[in-house]
JSON list of C-alpha atoms in Angstrom, two decimals:
[
{"chain": "A", "resi": 196, "resn": "UNK", "atom": "CA", "xyz": [0.00, 0.00, 0.00]},
{"chain": "A", "resi": 197, "resn": "UNK", "atom": "CA", "xyz": [0.91, 3.66, -0.18]},
{"chain": "A", "resi": 198, "resn": "UNK", "atom": "CA", "xyz": [3.15, 5.19, 2.48]},
{"chain": "A", "resi": 199, "resn": "UNK", "atom": "CA", "xyz": [2.22, 8.04, 4.78]},
{"chain": "A", "resi": 200, "resn": "UNK", "atom": "CA", "xyz": [4.92, 9.32, 7.09]},
{"chain": "A", "resi": 201, "resn": "UNK", "atom": "CA", "xyz": [4.44, 11.36, 10.24]},
{"chain": "A", "resi": 202, "resn": "UNK", "atom": "CA", "xyz": [7.06, 13.32, 12.09]},
{"chain": "A", "resi": 203, "resn": "UNK", "atom": "CA", "xyz": [7.89, 13.32, 14.91]},
{"chain": "A", "resi": 204, "resn": "UNK", "atom": "CA", "xyz": [6.86, 9.93, 16.29]},
{"chain": "A", "resi": 205, "resn": "UNK", "atom": "CA", "xyz": [6.76, 11.35, 19.77]},
{"chain": "A", "resi": 206, "resn": "UNK", "atom": "CA", "xyz": [7.23, 14.76, 21.35]},
{"chain": "A", "resi": 207, "resn": "UNK", "atom": "CA", "xyz": [7.24, 16.19, 24.85]},
{"chain": "A", "resi": 208, "resn": "UNK", "atom": "CA", "xyz": [6.58, 19.89, 25.28]},
{"chain": "A", "resi": 209, "resn": "UNK", "atom": "CA", "xyz": [5.92, 22.35, 28.06]},
{"chain": "A", "resi": 210, "resn": "UNK", "atom": "CA", "xyz": [2.52, 23.83, 28.75]},
{"chain": "A", "resi": 211, "resn": "UNK", "atom": "CA", "xyz": [1.90, 26.98, 26.76]},
{"chain": "A", "resi": 212, "resn": "UNK", "atom": "CA", "xyz": [4.18, 26.12, 23.88]},
{"chain": "A", "resi": 213, "resn": "UNK", "atom": "CA", "xyz": [3.18, 25.12, 20.35]},
{"chain": "A", "resi": 214, "resn": "UNK", "atom": "CA", "xyz": [3.96, 21.87, 18.62]},
{"chain": "A", "resi": 215, "resn": "UNK", "atom": "CA", "xyz": [3.93, 21.13, 14.89]},
{"chain": "A", "resi": 216, "resn": "UNK", "atom": "CA", "xyz": [3.31, 17.66, 13.49]},
{"chain": "A", "resi": 217, "resn": "UNK", "atom": "CA", "xyz": [4.04, 16.87, 9.86]},
{"chain": "A", "resi": 218, "resn": "UNK", "atom": "CA", "xyz": [2.26, 14.36, 7.67]},
{"chain": "A", "resi": 219, "resn": "UNK", "atom": "CA", "xyz": [3.71, 13.43, 4.29]},
{"chain": "A", "resi": 220, "resn": "UNK", "atom": "CA", "xyz": [2.47, 11.17, 1.53]},
{"chain": "A", "resi": 221, "resn": "UNK", "atom": "CA", "xyz": [5.65, 9.63, 0.15]},
{"chain": "A", "resi": 222, "resn": "UNK", "atom": "CA", "xyz": [4.57, 7.93, -3.06]},
{"chain": "A", "resi": 223, "resn": "UNK", "atom": "CA", "xyz": [1.31, 9.54, -4.05]},
{"chain": "A", "resi": 224, "resn": "UNK", "atom": "CA", "xyz": [-0.35, 12.92, -4.19]},
{"chain": "A", "resi": 225, "resn": "UNK", "atom": "CA", "xyz": [-2.82, 13.39, -1.38]},
{"chain": "A", "resi": 226, "resn": "UNK", "atom": "CA", "xyz": [-5.60, 15.73, -2.36]},
{"chain": "A", "resi": 227, "resn": "UNK", "atom": "CA", "xyz": [-7.29, 15.07, 0.97]},
{"chain": "A", "resi": 228, "resn": "UNK", "atom": "CA", "xyz": [-5.75, 14.56, 4.38]},
{"chain": "A", "resi": 229, "resn": "UNK", "atom": "CA", "xyz": [-7.42, 13.81, 7.68]},
{"chain": "A", "resi": 230, "resn": "UNK", "atom": "CA", "xyz": [-6.29, 14.37, 11.23]},
{"chain": "A", "resi": 231, "resn": "UNK", "atom": "CA", "xyz": [-7.40, 12.16, 14.09]},
{"chain": "A", "resi": 232, "resn": "UNK", "atom": "CA", "xyz": [-6.81, 12.09, 17.82]},
{"chain": "A", "resi": 233, "resn": "UNK", "atom": "CA", "xyz": [-6.87, 8.98, 19.96]},
{"chain": "A", "resi": 234, "resn": "UNK", "atom": "CA", "xyz": [-6.95, 8.78, 23.75]},
{"chain": "A", "resi": 235, "resn": "UNK", "atom": "CA", "xyz": [-5.90, 5.60, 25.58]},
{"chain": "A", "resi": 236, "resn": "UNK", "atom": "CA", "xyz": [-8.27, 2.66, 25.12]},
{"chain": "A", "resi": 237, "resn": "UNK", "atom": "CA", "xyz": [-10.51, 4.71, 22.84]},
{"chain": "A", "resi": 238, "resn": "UNK", "atom": "CA", "xyz": [-11.18, 4.75, 19.12]},
{"chain": "A", "resi": 239, "resn": "UNK", "atom": "CA", "xyz": [-9.88, 7.33, 16.69]},
{"chain": "A", "resi": 240, "resn": "UNK", "atom": "CA", "xyz": [-11.74, 10.62, 16.69]},
{"chain": "A", "resi": 241, "resn": "UNK", "atom": "CA", "xyz": [-11.71, 12.67, 13.51]},
{"chain": "A", "resi": 242, "resn": "UNK", "atom": "CA", "xyz": [-10.58, 16.23, 14.14]},
{"chain": "A", "resi": 243, "resn": "UNK", "atom": "CA", "xyz": [-10.54, 17.77, 10.68]},
{"chain": "A", "resi": 244, "resn": "UNK", "atom": "CA", "xyz": [-10.39, 17.21, 6.96]},
{"chain": "A", "resi": 245, "resn": "UNK", "atom": "CA", "xyz": [-8.10, 19.24, 4.75]},
{"chain": "A", "resi": 246, "resn": "UNK", "atom": "CA", "xyz": [-7.97, 19.56, 1.00]},
{"chain": "A", "resi": 247, "resn": "UNK", "atom": "CA", "xyz": [-4.85, 20.86, -0.71]},
{"chain": "A", "resi": 248, "resn": "UNK", "atom": "CA", "xyz": [-4.94, 24.61, -1.12]},
{"chain": "A", "resi": 249, "resn": "UNK", "atom": "CA", "xyz": [-8.08, 25.22, 0.88]},
{"chain": "A", "resi": 250, "resn": "UNK", "atom": "CA", "xyz": [-9.07, 25.72, 4.51]},
{"chain": "A", "resi": 251, "resn": "UNK", "atom": "CA", "xyz": [-9.58, 22.70, 6.69]},
{"chain": "A", "resi": 252, "resn": "UNK", "atom": "CA", "xyz": [-13.03, 21.57, 7.74]},
{"chain": "A", "resi": 253, "resn": "UNK", "atom": "CA", "xyz": [-13.17, 20.93, 11.46]},
{"chain": "A", "resi": 254, "resn": "UNK", "atom": "CA", "xyz": [-15.45, 18.48, 13.23]},
{"chain": "A", "resi": 255, "resn": "UNK", "atom": "CA", "xyz": [-17.88, 19.79, 15.77]},
{"chain": "A", "resi": 256, "resn": "UNK", "atom": "CA", "xyz": [-16.21, 20.57, 19.08]},
{"chain": "A", "resi": 257, "resn": "UNK", "atom": "CA", "xyz": [-12.69, 20.88, 17.68]},
{"chain": "A", "resi": 258, "resn": "UNK", "atom": "CA", "xyz": [-11.19, 24.34, 18.17]},
{"chain": "A", "resi": 259, "resn": "UNK", "atom": "CA", "xyz": [-9.79, 25.54, 14.86]},
{"chain": "A", "resi": 260, "resn": "UNK", "atom": "CA", "xyz": [-7.72, 28.26, 16.51]},
{"chain": "A", "resi": 261, "resn": "UNK", "atom": "CA", "xyz": [-6.06, 25.74, 18.75]},
{"chain": "A", "resi": 262, "resn": "UNK", "atom": "CA", "xyz": [-5.43, 23.03, 16.17]},
{"chain": "A", "resi": 263, "resn": "UNK", "atom": "CA", "xyz": [-4.07, 24.78, 13.11]},
{"chain": "A", "resi": 264, "resn": "UNK", "atom": "CA", "xyz": [-4.03, 22.68, 9.96]},
{"chain": "A", "resi": 265, "resn": "UNK", "atom": "CA", "xyz": [-2.16, 23.60, 6.81]},
{"chain": "A", "resi": 266, "resn": "UNK", "atom": "CA", "xyz": [-2.27, 21.54, 3.61]},
{"chain": "A", "resi": 267, "resn": "UNK", "atom": "CA", "xyz": [-0.06, 23.65, 1.39]},
{"chain": "A", "resi": 268, "resn": "UNK", "atom": "CA", "xyz": [1.04, 20.95, -1.04]},
{"chain": "A", "resi": 269, "resn": "UNK", "atom": "CA", "xyz": [-0.17, 17.63, -2.39]},
{"chain": "A", "resi": 270, "resn": "UNK", "atom": "CA", "xyz": [2.31, 15.75, -0.24]},
{"chain": "A", "resi": 271, "resn": "UNK", "atom": "CA", "xyz": [2.39, 17.66, 3.03]},
{"chain": "A", "resi": 272, "resn": "UNK", "atom": "CA", "xyz": [-0.07, 18.62, 5.73]},
{"chain": "A", "resi": 273, "resn": "UNK", "atom": "CA", "xyz": [0.81, 19.99, 9.14]},
{"chain": "A", "resi": 274, "resn": "UNK", "atom": "CA", "xyz": [-1.06, 20.12, 12.43]},
{"chain": "A", "resi": 275, "resn": "UNK", "atom": "CA", "xyz": [0.03, 22.72, 14.95]},
{"chain": "A", "resi": 276, "resn": "UNK", "atom": "CA", "xyz": [-1.20, 22.41, 18.50]},
{"chain": "A", "resi": 277, "resn": "UNK", "atom": "CA", "xyz": [-1.04, 25.95, 19.85]},
{"chain": "A", "resi": 278, "resn": "UNK", "atom": "CA", "xyz": [-0.66, 26.86, 23.52]},
{"chain": "A", "resi": 279, "resn": "UNK", "atom": "CA", "xyz": [-0.60, 23.20, 24.44]},
{"chain": "A", "resi": 280, "resn": "UNK", "atom": "CA", "xyz": [-2.03, 22.04, 27.76]},
{"chain": "A", "resi": 281, "resn": "UNK", "atom": "CA", "xyz": [-1.71, 18.67, 29.51]},
{"chain": "A", "resi": 282, "resn": "UNK", "atom": "CA", "xyz": [-5.21, 17.72, 28.35]},
{"chain": "A", "resi": 283, "resn": "UNK", "atom": "CA", "xyz": [-3.94, 17.95, 24.76]},
{"chain": "A", "resi": 284, "resn": "UNK", "atom": "CA", "xyz": [-1.68, 14.99, 25.46]},
{"chain": "A", "resi": 285, "resn": "UNK", "atom": "CA", "xyz": [-2.82, 12.31, 23.05]},
{"chain": "A", "resi": 286, "resn": "UNK", "atom": "CA", "xyz": [-1.94, 10.16, 20.05]},
{"chain": "A", "resi": 287, "resn": "UNK", "atom": "CA", "xyz": [-2.36, 12.19, 16.85]},
{"chain": "A", "resi": 288, "resn": "UNK", "atom": "CA", "xyz": [-2.71, 10.33, 13.56]},
{"chain": "A", "resi": 289, "resn": "UNK", "atom": "CA", "xyz": [-2.93, 11.61, 10.03]},
{"chain": "A", "resi": 290, "resn": "UNK", "atom": "CA", "xyz": [-4.42, 9.92, 7.02]},
{"chain": "A", "resi": 291, "resn": "UNK", "atom": "CA", "xyz": [-4.09, 10.69, 3.33]},
{"chain": "A", "resi": 292, "resn": "UNK", "atom": "CA", "xyz": [-6.21, 9.84, 0.36]},
{"chain": "A", "resi": 293, "resn": "UNK", "atom": "CA", "xyz": [-5.41, 10.21, -3.31]},
{"chain": "A", "resi": 294, "resn": "UNK", "atom": "CA", "xyz": [-8.01, 11.72, -5.56]},
{"chain": "A", "resi": 295, "resn": "UNK", "atom": "CA", "xyz": [-10.18, 9.06, -7.22]},
{"chain": "A", "resi": 296, "resn": "UNK", "atom": "CA", "xyz": [-8.83, 6.32, -4.95]},
{"chain": "A", "resi": 297, "resn": "UNK", "atom": "CA", "xyz": [-11.16, 5.16, -2.25]},
{"chain": "A", "resi": 298, "resn": "UNK", "atom": "CA", "xyz": [-8.89, 3.87, 0.47]},
{"chain": "A", "resi": 299, "resn": "UNK", "atom": "CA", "xyz": [-7.05, 6.14, 2.88]},
{"chain": "A", "resi": 300, "resn": "UNK", "atom": "CA", "xyz": [-3.63, 5.35, 4.28]},
{"chain": "A", "resi": 301, "resn": "UNK", "atom": "CA", "xyz": [-2.50, 6.27, 7.76]},
{"chain": "A", "resi": 302, "resn": "UNK", "atom": "CA", "xyz": [0.69, 7.55, 9.27]},
{"chain": "A", "resi": 303, "resn": "UNK", "atom": "CA", "xyz": [2.33, 5.84, 12.20]},
{"chain": "A", "resi": 304, "resn": "UNK", "atom": "CA", "xyz": [1.03, 8.45, 14.63]},
{"chain": "A", "resi": 305, "resn": "UNK", "atom": "CA", "xyz": [2.60, 11.05, 16.91]},
{"chain": "A", "resi": 306, "resn": "UNK", "atom": "CA", "xyz": [2.42, 10.72, 20.66]},
{"chain": "A", "resi": 307, "resn": "UNK", "atom": "CA", "xyz": [2.25, 14.16, 22.24]},
{"chain": "A", "resi": 308, "resn": "UNK", "atom": "CA", "xyz": [2.90, 14.63, 25.94]},
{"chain": "A", "resi": 309, "resn": "UNK", "atom": "CA", "xyz": [2.41, 18.09, 27.42]},
{"chain": "A", "resi": 310, "resn": "UNK", "atom": "CA", "xyz": [4.05, 18.63, 30.81]},
{"chain": "B", "resi": 16, "resn": "UNK", "atom": "CA", "xyz": [-22.05, 8.26, 14.60]},
{"chain": "B", "resi": 17, "resn": "UNK", "atom": "CA", "xyz": [-19.96, 5.39, 13.26]},
{"chain": "B", "resi": 18, "resn": "UNK", "atom": "CA", "xyz": [-22.98, 3.67, 11.67]},
{"chain": "B", "resi": 19, "resn": "UNK", "atom": "CA", "xyz": [-21.48, 0.20, 11.92]},
{"chain": "B", "resi": 20, "resn": "UNK", "atom": "CA", "xyz": [-21.82, -2.38, 14.68]},
{"chain": "B", "resi": 21, "resn": "UNK", "atom": "CA", "xyz": [-19.09, -4.83, 15.64]},
{"chain": "B", "resi": 22, "resn": "UNK", "atom": "CA", "xyz": [-18.65, -7.20, 18.57]},
{"chain": "B", "resi": 23, "resn": "UNK", "atom": "CA", "xyz": [-16.30, -5.59, 21.10]},
{"chain": "B", "resi": 24, "resn": "UNK", "atom": "CA", "xyz": [-13.94, -8.53, 21.31]},
{"chain": "B", "resi": 25, "resn": "UNK", "atom": "CA", "xyz": [-13.24, -12.03, 20.09]},
{"chain": "B", "resi": 26, "resn": "UNK", "atom": "CA", "xyz": [-10.61, -14.70, 20.48]},
{"chain": "B", "resi": 27, "resn": "UNK", "atom": "CA", "xyz": [-9.38, -17.01, 17.78]},
{"chain": "B", "resi": 28, "resn": "UNK", "atom": "CA", "xyz": [-6.88, -19.83, 17.56]},
{"chain": "B", "resi": 29, "resn": "UNK", "atom": "CA", "xyz": [-3.59, -19.46, 15.78]},
{"chain": "B", "resi": 30, "resn": "UNK", "atom": "CA", "xyz": [-3.66, -21.11, 12.38]},
{"chain": "B", "resi": 31, "resn": "UNK", "atom": "CA", "xyz": [-7.44, -21.09, 12.14]},
{"chain": "B", "resi": 32, "resn": "UNK", "atom": "CA", "xyz": [-9.60, -18.75, 10.12]},
{"chain": "B", "resi": 33, "resn": "UNK", "atom": "CA", "xyz": [-10.87, -15.68, 11.92]},
{"chain": "B", "resi": 34, "resn": "UNK", "atom": "CA", "xyz": [-14.30, -14.42, 10.87]},
{"chain": "B", "resi": 35, "resn": "UNK", "atom": "CA", "xyz": [-15.06, -10.85, 11.96]},
{"chain": "B", "resi": 36, "resn": "UNK", "atom": "CA", "xyz": [-18.66, -9.70, 11.52]},
{"chain": "B", "resi": 37, "resn": "UNK", "atom": "CA", "xyz": [-19.89, -6.17, 10.90]},
{"chain": "B", "resi": 38, "resn": "UNK", "atom": "CA", "xyz": [-23.39, -4.81, 10.67]},
{"chain": "B", "resi": 39, "resn": "UNK", "atom": "CA", "xyz": [-24.10, -1.79, 8.48]},
{"chain": "B", "resi": 40, "resn": "UNK", "atom": "CA", "xyz": [-27.82, -2.09, 7.93]},
{"chain": "B", "resi": 41, "resn": "UNK", "atom": "CA", "xyz": [-28.35, 1.55, 6.88]},
{"chain": "B", "resi": 42, "resn": "UNK", "atom": "CA", "xyz": [-25.55, 1.67, 4.33]},
{"chain": "B", "resi": 43, "resn": "UNK", "atom": "CA", "xyz": [-26.20, 3.80, 1.26]},
{"chain": "B", "resi": 44, "resn": "UNK", "atom": "CA", "xyz": [-25.77, 2.63, -2.30]},
{"chain": "B", "resi": 45, "resn": "UNK", "atom": "CA", "xyz": [-22.64, 4.71, -2.86]},
{"chain": "B", "resi": 46, "resn": "UNK", "atom": "CA", "xyz": [-20.92, 3.75, 0.39]},
{"chain": "B", "resi": 47, "resn": "UNK", "atom": "CA", "xyz": [-18.05, 1.33, 0.51]},
{"chain": "B", "resi": 48, "resn": "UNK", "atom": "CA", "xyz": [-17.19, -0.99, 3.39]},
{"chain": "B", "resi": 49, "resn": "UNK", "atom": "CA", "xyz": [-13.61, -0.57, 4.58]},
{"chain": "B", "resi": 50, "resn": "UNK", "atom": "CA", "xyz": [-11.64, -2.64, 7.03]},
{"chain": "B", "resi": 51, "resn": "UNK", "atom": "CA", "xyz": [-8.63, -1.38, 8.92]},
{"chain": "B", "resi": 52, "resn": "UNK", "atom": "CA", "xyz": [-6.74, -2.74, 11.86]},
{"chain": "B", "resi": 53, "resn": "UNK", "atom": "CA", "xyz": [-4.68, -1.07, 14.53]},
{"chain": "B", "resi": 54, "resn": "UNK", "atom": "CA", "xyz": [-1.90, -2.75, 16.40]},
{"chain": "B", "resi": 55, "resn": "UNK", "atom": "CA", "xyz": [-1.08, -1.18, 19.73]},
{"chain": "B", "resi": 56, "resn": "UNK", "atom": "CA", "xyz": [0.40, 2.33, 19.50]},
{"chain": "B", "resi": 57, "resn": "UNK", "atom": "CA", "xyz": [0.52, 2.35, 15.71]},
{"chain": "B", "resi": 58, "resn": "UNK", "atom": "CA", "xyz": [-1.53, 4.02, 13.01]},
{"chain": "B", "resi": 59, "resn": "UNK", "atom": "CA", "xyz": [-4.33, 2.00, 11.43]},
{"chain": "B", "resi": 60, "resn": "UNK", "atom": "CA", "xyz": [-3.38, -0.35, 8.62]},
{"chain": "B", "resi": 61, "resn": "UNK", "atom": "CA", "xyz": [-5.58, -0.68, 5.56]},
{"chain": "B", "resi": 62, "resn": "UNK", "atom": "CA", "xyz": [-6.80, -4.24, 4.98]},
{"chain": "B", "resi": 63, "resn": "UNK", "atom": "CA", "xyz": [-9.45, -4.33, 2.29]},
{"chain": "B", "resi": 64, "resn": "UNK", "atom": "CA", "xyz": [-12.55, -2.60, 1.02]},
{"chain": "B", "resi": 65, "resn": "UNK", "atom": "CA", "xyz": [-15.52, -3.39, -1.18]},
{"chain": "B", "resi": 66, "resn": "UNK", "atom": "CA", "xyz": [-18.75, -2.02, -2.54]},
{"chain": "B", "resi": 67, "resn": "UNK", "atom": "CA", "xyz": [-20.98, -5.02, -3.24]},
{"chain": "B", "resi": 68, "resn": "UNK", "atom": "CA", "xyz": [-18.85, -7.82, -4.60]},
{"chain": "B", "resi": 69, "resn": "UNK", "atom": "CA", "xyz": [-16.73, -10.07, -2.43]},
{"chain": "B", "resi": 70, "resn": "UNK", "atom": "CA", "xyz": [-13.09, -9.08, -2.43]},
{"chain": "B", "resi": 71, "resn": "UNK", "atom": "CA", "xyz": [-9.86, -10.91, -1.68]},
{"chain": "B", "resi": 72, "resn": "UNK", "atom": "CA", "xyz": [-6.29, -9.76, -1.35]},
{"chain": "B", "resi": 73, "resn": "UNK", "atom": "CA", "xyz": [-3.11, -11.07, 0.21]},
{"chain": "B", "resi": 74, "resn": "UNK", "atom": "CA", "xyz": [-4.26, -10.15, 3.69]},
{"chain": "B", "resi": 75, "resn": "UNK", "atom": "CA", "xyz": [-7.91, -11.11, 3.86]},
{"chain": "B", "resi": 76, "resn": "UNK", "atom": "CA", "xyz": [-11.24, -11.74, 2.20]},
{"chain": "B", "resi": 77, "resn": "UNK", "atom": "CA", "xyz": [-14.30, -9.55, 2.48]},
{"chain": "B", "resi": 78, "resn": "UNK", "atom": "CA", "xyz": [-17.72, -11.12, 2.14]},
{"chain": "B", "resi": 79, "resn": "UNK", "atom": "CA", "xyz": [-20.59, -8.66, 1.70]},
{"chain": "B", "resi": 80, "resn": "UNK", "atom": "CA", "xyz": [-24.17, -9.92, 1.90]},
{"chain": "B", "resi": 81, "resn": "UNK", "atom": "CA", "xyz": [-26.36, -9.45, -1.13]},
{"chain": "B", "resi": 82, "resn": "UNK", "atom": "CA", "xyz": [-28.47, -6.79, 0.62]},
{"chain": "B", "resi": 83, "resn": "UNK", "atom": "CA", "xyz": [-25.22, -5.10, 1.77]},
{"chain": "B", "resi": 84, "resn": "UNK", "atom": "CA", "xyz": [-26.49, -4.81, 5.32]},
{"chain": "B", "resi": 85, "resn": "UNK", "atom": "CA", "xyz": [-23.63, -6.78, 6.78]},
{"chain": "B", "resi": 86, "resn": "UNK", "atom": "CA", "xyz": [-20.19, -8.08, 5.94]},
{"chain": "B", "resi": 87, "resn": "UNK", "atom": "CA", "xyz": [-17.55, -10.45, 7.25]},
{"chain": "B", "resi": 88, "resn": "UNK", "atom": "CA", "xyz": [-13.81, -10.03, 7.19]},
{"chain": "B", "resi": 89, "resn": "UNK", "atom": "CA", "xyz": [-11.99, -13.33, 6.97]},
{"chain": "B", "resi": 90, "resn": "UNK", "atom": "CA", "xyz": [-8.38, -13.78, 8.00]},
{"chain": "B", "resi": 91, "resn": "UNK", "atom": "CA", "xyz": [-7.68, -17.19, 6.46]},
{"chain": "B", "resi": 92, "resn": "UNK", "atom": "CA", "xyz": [-4.90, -18.35, 8.78]},
{"chain": "B", "resi": 93, "resn": "UNK", "atom": "CA", "xyz": [-4.63, -16.20, 11.87]},
{"chain": "B", "resi": 94, "resn": "UNK", "atom": "CA", "xyz": [-1.19, -15.64, 13.35]},
{"chain": "B", "resi": 95, "resn": "UNK", "atom": "CA", "xyz": [-0.18, -14.08, 16.65]},
{"chain": "B", "resi": 96, "resn": "UNK", "atom": "CA", "xyz": [0.75, -10.92, 14.73]},
{"chain": "B", "resi": 97, "resn": "UNK", "atom": "CA", "xyz": [-2.88, -10.53, 13.71]},
{"chain": "B", "resi": 98, "resn": "UNK", "atom": "CA", "xyz": [-3.77, -9.58, 17.28]},
{"chain": "B", "resi": 99, "resn": "UNK", "atom": "CA", "xyz": [-5.16, -6.05, 16.91]},
{"chain": "B", "resi": 100, "resn": "UNK", "atom": "CA", "xyz": [-8.29, -3.92, 16.96]},
{"chain": "B", "resi": 101, "resn": "UNK", "atom": "CA", "xyz": [-10.20, -4.33, 13.72]},
{"chain": "B", "resi": 102, "resn": "UNK", "atom": "CA", "xyz": [-12.39, -1.51, 12.47]},
{"chain": "B", "resi": 103, "resn": "UNK", "atom": "CA", "xyz": [-15.23, -1.83, 9.98]},
{"chain": "B", "resi": 104, "resn": "UNK", "atom": "CA", "xyz": [-16.09, 1.53, 8.44]},
{"chain": "B", "resi": 105, "resn": "UNK", "atom": "CA", "xyz": [-18.57, 2.65, 5.82]},
{"chain": "B", "resi": 106, "resn": "UNK", "atom": "CA", "xyz": [-18.18, 5.70, 3.65]},
{"chain": "B", "resi": 107, "resn": "UNK", "atom": "CA", "xyz": [-18.58, 7.11, 0.18]},
{"chain": "B", "resi": 108, "resn": "UNK", "atom": "CA", "xyz": [-15.52, 7.34, -2.04]},
{"chain": "B", "resi": 109, "resn": "UNK", "atom": "CA", "xyz": [-13.38, 10.31, -1.09]},
{"chain": "B", "resi": 110, "resn": "UNK", "atom": "CA", "xyz": [-15.35, 11.07, 2.04]},
{"chain": "B", "resi": 111, "resn": "UNK", "atom": "CA", "xyz": [-14.10, 11.09, 5.62]},
{"chain": "B", "resi": 112, "resn": "UNK", "atom": "CA", "xyz": [-13.81, 7.83, 7.52]},
{"chain": "B", "resi": 113, "resn": "UNK", "atom": "CA", "xyz": [-15.47, 7.73, 10.94]},
{"chain": "B", "resi": 114, "resn": "UNK", "atom": "CA", "xyz": [-14.22, 5.05, 13.32]},
{"chain": "B", "resi": 115, "resn": "UNK", "atom": "CA", "xyz": [-16.41, 3.15, 15.73]},
{"chain": "B", "resi": 116, "resn": "UNK", "atom": "CA", "xyz": [-15.34, 0.97, 18.62]},
{"chain": "B", "resi": 117, "resn": "UNK", "atom": "CA", "xyz": [-13.97, -1.89, 16.54]},
{"chain": "B", "resi": 118, "resn": "UNK", "atom": "CA", "xyz": [-13.40, -5.50, 17.53]},
{"chain": "B", "resi": 119, "resn": "UNK", "atom": "CA", "xyz": [-10.46, -6.36, 19.72]},
{"chain": "B", "resi": 120, "resn": "UNK", "atom": "CA", "xyz": [-9.12, -9.64, 18.31]},
{"chain": "B", "resi": 121, "resn": "UNK", "atom": "CA", "xyz": [-6.80, -11.80, 20.37]},
{"chain": "B", "resi": 122, "resn": "UNK", "atom": "CA", "xyz": [-5.11, -14.64, 18.56]},
{"chain": "B", "resi": 123, "resn": "UNK", "atom": "CA", "xyz": [-4.13, -17.38, 20.97]},
{"chain": "B", "resi": 124, "resn": "UNK", "atom": "CA", "xyz": [-1.49, -20.08, 20.46]}
]
């Protein structure tokens, strides 16, 4: 299957700082990318959908000013967690889908710990 | 609203076939059925998807009932490395994928 790479795999940051997570599609052009969050022992929760060159669409209850998503190219999307707090500690996962293909491929995830 | 129903957990014996059921009784005509699995602390891995015909690949087979209200994922020869949470998801092509609770599969020696 296609490869989606996330960076970093894990990050620890202090409260009040911002953290950027990158998601890259390595062997295909991703017209649509998705960002999920997963808390321990829970399922994945969709945060937002982004299409290349346009603003992200956020799910209900997700603060767009706190979770900044940029999808500036067909191979790269970034999620920035601004003014991070301990409750933002979670496993963040991106997914990418190529136009006209139906399956989405997932990155390996980024474990964020805010201290 | 994940719109699919799966048993929360199941055990299966190593080397035997594992049959994972999924109910999607309100599926629309343009919605596919996707299966992913997630091994602990990793991103979900794509397994297979289908619209109405049965599908098979190197990982698994997908059997979709004629009325499309349910499906079964078959792992032909389960190994210990198949222990994971398996998610059945429905969605139209290109649309977002919403995850439900999944089935926690434990393959036992």
